[in-house]
Amino acid sequence: MIEAQALTKYFGDTVAVDELSFAVRPGQVTGFLGSNGAGKSTTLRMIVGLDRPTSGTATVNGRRYADHAAPLRELGSLLEAKSLHKRRTARSHLLALAQTHGFSTGRVDEVLDLVGLGAVADRRAGSFSLGMGQRLGIAAALIADPAAVILDEPVNGLDPDGVLWIRTLLKELAAEGRTVLVSSHLMSEMAVTADHLVIIGRGRLLADTTVAELIARVGVGQVLVRTPAGTELRELLVRHGATVSSDEAGLLIVNGLTAAAIADLALEHRYAVHELTPQRASLEQAYMELTRTAVEYTADETAQRGQAEVAA
Ligand SMILES: Nc1ncnc2c1ncn2[C@@H]1O[C@H](COP(=O)(O)OP(=O)(O)OP(=O)(O)O)[C@@H](O)[C@H]1O
């Protein structure tokens, strides 16, 4: 379990992370989402002790990361591109890491195989593609068989094979009962990878929820209706308070009434309906809606504060 309690970080006057509290539970993939500059990396860096919180705490399995006797066994991380000795081979890079931290060197070949670098283990890391380097970084994160894993934007710049590989790996790690926290700004990727989402904006928590709940909460609430009685049904629905648009004859896009209410009205007036489909918001739409409200709220707050200052 990874927990943030009122976690706050200022860089000078800039607040990068603002009273952020959330918990990341084991056994599922948690997506950590936010637009550029939202404070994701700073939060992750505070969790692993690379940045000091201005106030608040971040703990891994109940203690601050650095207070654990063997921190790498608690949490493995891939934060930004790892600095690699380019002249070292993949195997010697991992051997050095294992030896420095007192882990069995037998684990090195295991993680090399796990990340699919077994065949190139004796090649220099300097000759690796972006995807191979990313796999090596993940091997390093997993070297101590940690209970929790944090990966910062792991699919950035990867080809479709690499993306699919990371997606599968994250799900496997969670299925083994580990805590998995993965940051991204790619909603489409998180929609298929994450079970749970922690979303931040301007350093503040915007949502701590499941993918399904977020989509349902924001839900566009539109219903697509195909009917040979387009004109008549449209008028009927509008009389009952719906807003209806139509791009083609016989197709209605209805807002303001549920699919059940539309079906009941159509039946009552004996209009044939050939299709009635509630439209689901994509995670991308749900996220845009959530962040739009948050931005407006902040703009509102700022405006009110400004007016109060003028009045004073
Ligand atoms: N070392 C630093 N010194 C000063 N300001 C910083 C520092 N690190 C981050 N910031 C600022 O803190 C805010 C949050 O940055 P952070 O990198 O955590 O966001 P992010 O969500 O990871 O963004 P991205 O998706 O672009 O990586 C930004 O306004 C950034 O400019």
XYZ file of C-alpha atoms and ligand atoms in Angstrom:
343
model
C 0.000 0.000 0.000
C 1.239 3.470 -0.889
C -0.307 6.392 0.992
C -0.092 10.153 0.654
C -1.396 12.263 3.554
C -1.843 15.987 2.923
C 1.289 15.783 0.802
C 2.467 19.256 -0.212
C 5.464 20.529 -2.152
C 6.432 24.115 -2.879
C 9.215 25.098 -5.255
C 9.762 28.707 -4.175
C 6.317 30.307 -4.521
C 5.012 27.601 -6.872
C 2.881 24.945 -5.285
C 3.538 21.742 -7.268
C 1.602 19.391 -4.949
C -1.172 20.738 -2.752
C -2.517 18.836 0.316
C -2.742 15.627 -1.702
C -4.165 12.533 0.052
C -4.794 9.153 -1.561
C -4.112 5.457 -1.025
C -2.905 2.976 -3.643
C -4.050 -0.549 -2.816
C -2.437 -3.864 -3.674
C -3.836 -6.296 -6.243
C -4.863 -3.727 -8.836
C -3.303 -1.309 -11.293
C -3.796 2.295 -10.216
C -3.385 4.925 -12.907
C -1.993 8.275 -11.775
C -3.334 10.865 -14.191
C -2.884 14.558 -14.695
C -2.003 16.955 -17.481
C 1.497 18.319 -17.971
C 2.721 20.083 -14.860
C -0.091 18.681 -12.668
C 2.434 17.408 -10.113
C 2.642 13.685 -10.915
C 6.419 13.349 -11.067
C 6.902 15.491 -7.965
C 4.454 13.271 -6.045
C 6.211 10.089 -7.193
C 9.602 11.552 -6.333
C 8.362 12.355 -2.811
C 7.082 8.783 -2.396
C 10.565 7.386 -3.101
C 12.316 10.097 -1.077
C 13.950 11.909 -4.026
C 12.113 15.131 -3.135
C 11.337 16.277 0.427
C 7.732 17.211 1.089
C 7.206 20.778 2.303
C 4.549 19.238 4.561
C 2.502 16.056 4.772
C 3.749 12.494 4.422
C 4.146 9.755 1.863
C 4.470 6.178 3.080
C 5.082 2.788 1.505
C 3.667 -0.160 3.424
C 3.223 2.007 6.515
C 6.627 3.715 6.676
C 8.533 6.375 4.838
C 10.419 4.704 1.976
C 13.852 5.568 3.366
C 12.946 4.227 6.839
C 12.616 0.656 5.570
C 15.529 -1.699 6.246
C 15.447 -2.886 2.598
C 13.499 -0.213 0.672
C 13.961 -1.862 -2.740
C 12.066 -4.914 -1.475
C 9.147 -2.668 -0.552
C 9.029 -0.561 -3.688
C 10.703 -0.699 -7.096
C 10.500 2.361 -9.312
C 11.116 3.586 -12.810
C 11.188 7.372 -12.671
C 12.159 9.257 -15.833
C 14.909 7.751 -17.978
C 17.294 5.934 -15.657
C 20.883 6.993 -15.913
C 22.681 3.964 -17.294
C 26.358 3.363 -17.782
C 26.180 3.102 -21.540
C 29.291 0.925 -21.737
C 27.918 -1.598 -19.263
C 25.981 -4.593 -20.508
C 22.406 -5.114 -19.327
C 23.542 -8.013 -17.133
C 26.450 -6.111 -15.543
C 24.176 -3.136 -14.882
C 21.749 -5.354 -12.954
C 24.562 -7.316 -11.247
C 26.018 -4.061 -9.933
C 22.601 -3.062 -8.619
C 22.013 -6.463 -6.977
C 25.442 -6.457 -5.345
C 25.190 -2.876 -4.059
C 21.922 -3.715 -2.348
C 22.904 -7.195 -1.168
C 20.523 -9.201 -3.360
C 21.218 -12.627 -4.803
C 22.764 -12.354 -8.247
C 20.618 -15.322 -9.374
C 17.720 -12.878 -9.557
C 19.499 -10.976 -12.362
C 18.886 -13.661 -14.997
C 15.327 -14.090 -13.751
C 14.433 -10.419 -14.270
C 16.301 -10.282 -17.595
C 14.063 -13.109 -18.819
C 10.982 -11.537 -17.250
C 11.466 -8.331 -19.260
C 12.473 -10.182 -22.436
C 16.134 -9.085 -22.477
C 17.605 -12.564 -21.858
C 18.948 -12.849 -25.419
C 20.657 -9.419 -25.351
C 21.861 -9.527 -21.729
C 25.516 -9.205 -22.786
C 25.022 -6.284 -25.139
C 25.990 -2.814 -24.016
C 23.097 -0.718 -22.772
C 24.375 2.146 -24.949
C 23.283 0.204 -28.060
C 19.736 -0.366 -26.763
C 16.631 1.076 -28.412
C 14.268 3.223 -26.318
C 12.032 0.193 -25.729
C 14.945 -2.007 -24.641
C 16.202 0.720 -22.298
C 12.714 0.950 -20.814
C 12.678 -2.838 -20.282
C 16.063 -2.618 -18.558
C 14.725 0.136 -16.287
C 11.792 -2.079 -15.390
C 14.133 -5.030 -14.738
C 16.017 -2.792 -12.297
C 12.744 -1.809 -10.598
C 11.857 -5.495 -10.159
C 15.278 -6.760 -9.089
C 14.363 -7.069 -5.396
C 10.967 -8.678 -6.104
C 9.248 -5.634 -4.532
C 5.757 -5.598 -3.021
C 4.973 -2.323 -4.794
C 5.997 -0.806 -8.121
C 5.875 2.778 -9.382
C 6.384 3.533 -13.054
C 6.415 7.114 -14.360
C 5.069 7.308 -17.932
C 6.379 3.832 -18.870
C 4.781 3.704 -22.338
C 6.127 7.073 -23.528
C 7.767 6.637 -26.896
C 7.183 2.894 -27.124
C 5.949 1.077 -30.235
C 2.645 -0.864 -30.100
C 4.425 -4.120 -29.133
C 6.165 -2.361 -26.249
C 2.906 -0.731 -25.111
C 1.125 -4.091 -25.111
C 4.006 -5.688 -23.245
C 3.929 -3.049 -20.481
C 0.140 -3.301 -20.226
C 0.326 -7.086 -19.768
C 3.208 -6.849 -17.305
C 1.387 -4.305 -15.106
C -1.693 -6.522 -14.968
C 0.419 -9.558 -14.080
C 2.228 -7.688 -11.306
C -1.129 -6.610 -9.846
C -2.561 -10.134 -10.184
C 0.386 -11.374 -8.091
C -0.919 -9.117 -5.322
C 1.522 -6.234 -5.731
C 0.683 -2.559 -5.460
C 1.091 -1.000 -8.910
C 1.047 2.769 -9.485
C 1.601 3.988 -13.019
C 1.539 7.608 -14.142
C 0.367 8.677 -17.556
C -1.295 11.438 -19.466
C -2.628 8.950 -22.044
C -6.265 8.336 -21.133
C -6.798 5.741 -23.840
C -3.953 3.687 -22.381
C -5.197 4.002 -18.805
C -8.721 3.034 -19.905
C -7.450 -0.419 -20.857
C -4.725 -0.820 -18.229
C -5.910 0.659 -14.940
C -8.577 -0.595 -12.542
C -8.426 2.437 -10.302
C -7.564 6.069 -11.020
C -6.054 8.865 -8.976
C -6.441 12.085 -10.965
C -4.755 15.344 -10.047
C -4.862 18.859 -11.447
C -2.611 21.723 -10.317
C -1.313 19.527 -7.540
C -4.761 18.843 -6.080
C -6.802 15.664 -5.993
C -9.604 15.764 -8.579
C -10.808 12.148 -8.356
C -9.933 8.882 -6.621
C -12.204 6.408 -8.351
C -12.561 3.455 -10.734
C -12.527 3.888 -14.509
C -16.190 2.745 -14.689
C -17.331 5.126 -11.909
C -15.599 8.097 -13.485
C -17.229 7.445 -16.853
C -20.624 6.935 -15.213
C -20.221 10.052 -13.030
C -19.405 12.330 -15.914
C -21.530 10.269 -18.384
C -22.598 12.189 -21.439
C -26.141 10.845 -20.995
C -26.846 10.924 -24.720
C -29.062 8.345 -26.360
C -28.889 7.430 -30.038
C -32.268 6.582 -31.575
C -32.941 5.145 -35.039
C -36.526 5.372 -36.142
C -38.533 5.623 -39.382
C -40.697 8.213 -37.548
C -37.865 10.701 -37.041
C -39.899 13.903 -37.367
C -42.806 12.783 -35.163
C -40.631 11.215 -32.445
C -38.372 14.251 -32.402
C -41.330 16.576 -31.729
C -42.656 14.252 -29.043
C -39.311 14.055 -27.232
C -38.798 17.823 -27.395
C -42.290 18.297 -25.855
C -41.088 16.089 -22.993
C -38.074 18.283 -22.324
C -35.364 16.593 -24.429
C -32.847 18.338 -26.644
C -32.592 16.520 -29.962
C -30.080 16.856 -32.764
C -29.962 14.890 -35.978
C -27.213 14.442 -38.574
C -29.194 12.210 -40.915
C -32.827 11.290 -41.549
C -34.124 8.695 -39.098
C -31.263 9.185 -36.615
C -31.795 11.228 -33.444
C -29.226 12.124 -30.791
C -31.224 12.761 -27.629
C -30.126 14.573 -24.469
C -32.193 14.992 -21.341
C -34.195 11.735 -21.374
C -33.099 8.201 -20.489
C -33.297 5.369 -23.022
C -36.124 3.847 -20.942
C -38.163 7.075 -21.007
C -37.669 7.368 -24.793
C -38.749 3.730 -25.283
C -41.878 4.229 -23.151
C -42.897 7.398 -25.035
C -42.313 5.754 -28.429
C -44.375 2.724 -27.388
C -47.193 4.854 -26.038
C -47.418 6.706 -29.385
C -46.791 3.559 -31.434
C -43.634 4.856 -33.179
C -41.305 2.106 -34.341
C -37.768 2.272 -32.896
C -35.033 0.304 -34.683
C -32.168 1.196 -32.392
C -31.899 2.760 -28.938
C -28.347 3.045 -27.641
C -27.212 4.961 -24.543
C -23.856 6.563 -25.463
C -21.038 5.884 -23.047
C -18.462 8.596 -22.491
C -14.896 7.572 -23.238
C -12.400 7.954 -20.410
C -10.911 10.783 -22.451
C -14.246 12.673 -22.488
C -14.790 11.991 -18.786
C -11.313 13.267 -17.981
C -11.748 16.415 -20.100
C -15.058 17.111 -18.366
C -13.520 16.584 -14.927
C -10.517 18.823 -15.586
C -12.692 21.482 -17.298
C -14.852 21.752 -14.167
C -11.735 21.926 -12.003
C -10.197 24.674 -14.138
C -13.447 26.674 -14.113
C -13.682 26.248 -10.352
C -10.146 27.531 -9.905
C -10.776 30.425 -12.338
C -13.978 31.238 -10.418
C -12.163 31.167 -7.105
C -9.428 33.432 -8.448
C -11.982 35.861 -9.894
C -13.893 35.996 -6.596
C -10.702 36.537 -4.655
C -9.783 39.320 -7.120
C -13.188 40.996 -6.651
C -12.907 40.705 -2.863
C -9.486 42.350 -3.037
C -10.833 45.179 -5.209
C -13.786 45.677 -2.822
C -11.484 45.759 0.236
N 12.801 21.109 -9.404
C 11.812 21.973 -9.651
N 11.990 23.294 -9.452
C 10.999 24.176 -9.682
N 9.761 23.845 -10.108
C 9.521 22.548 -10.335
C 10.528 21.541 -10.114
N 9.983 20.335 -10.415
C 8.707 20.569 -10.800
N 8.428 21.892 -10.753
C 7.117 22.504 -11.063
O 6.137 21.830 -10.335
C 4.962 21.627 -11.115
C 4.620 20.146 -11.208
O 5.604 19.490 -12.011
P 5.663 17.917 -12.229
O 6.877 17.639 -13.063
O 5.540 17.220 -10.932
O 4.341 17.671 -13.081
P 3.923 16.401 -13.936
O 2.489 16.184 -13.643
O 4.854 15.276 -13.696
O 4.077 16.948 -15.407
P 4.556 16.208 -16.760
O 3.420 15.350 -17.202
O 4.766 17.385 -17.675
O 5.818 15.464 -16.442
C 5.226 22.298 -12.446
O 4.695 23.607 -12.380
C 6.737 22.335 -12.526
O 7.163 23.417 -13.318
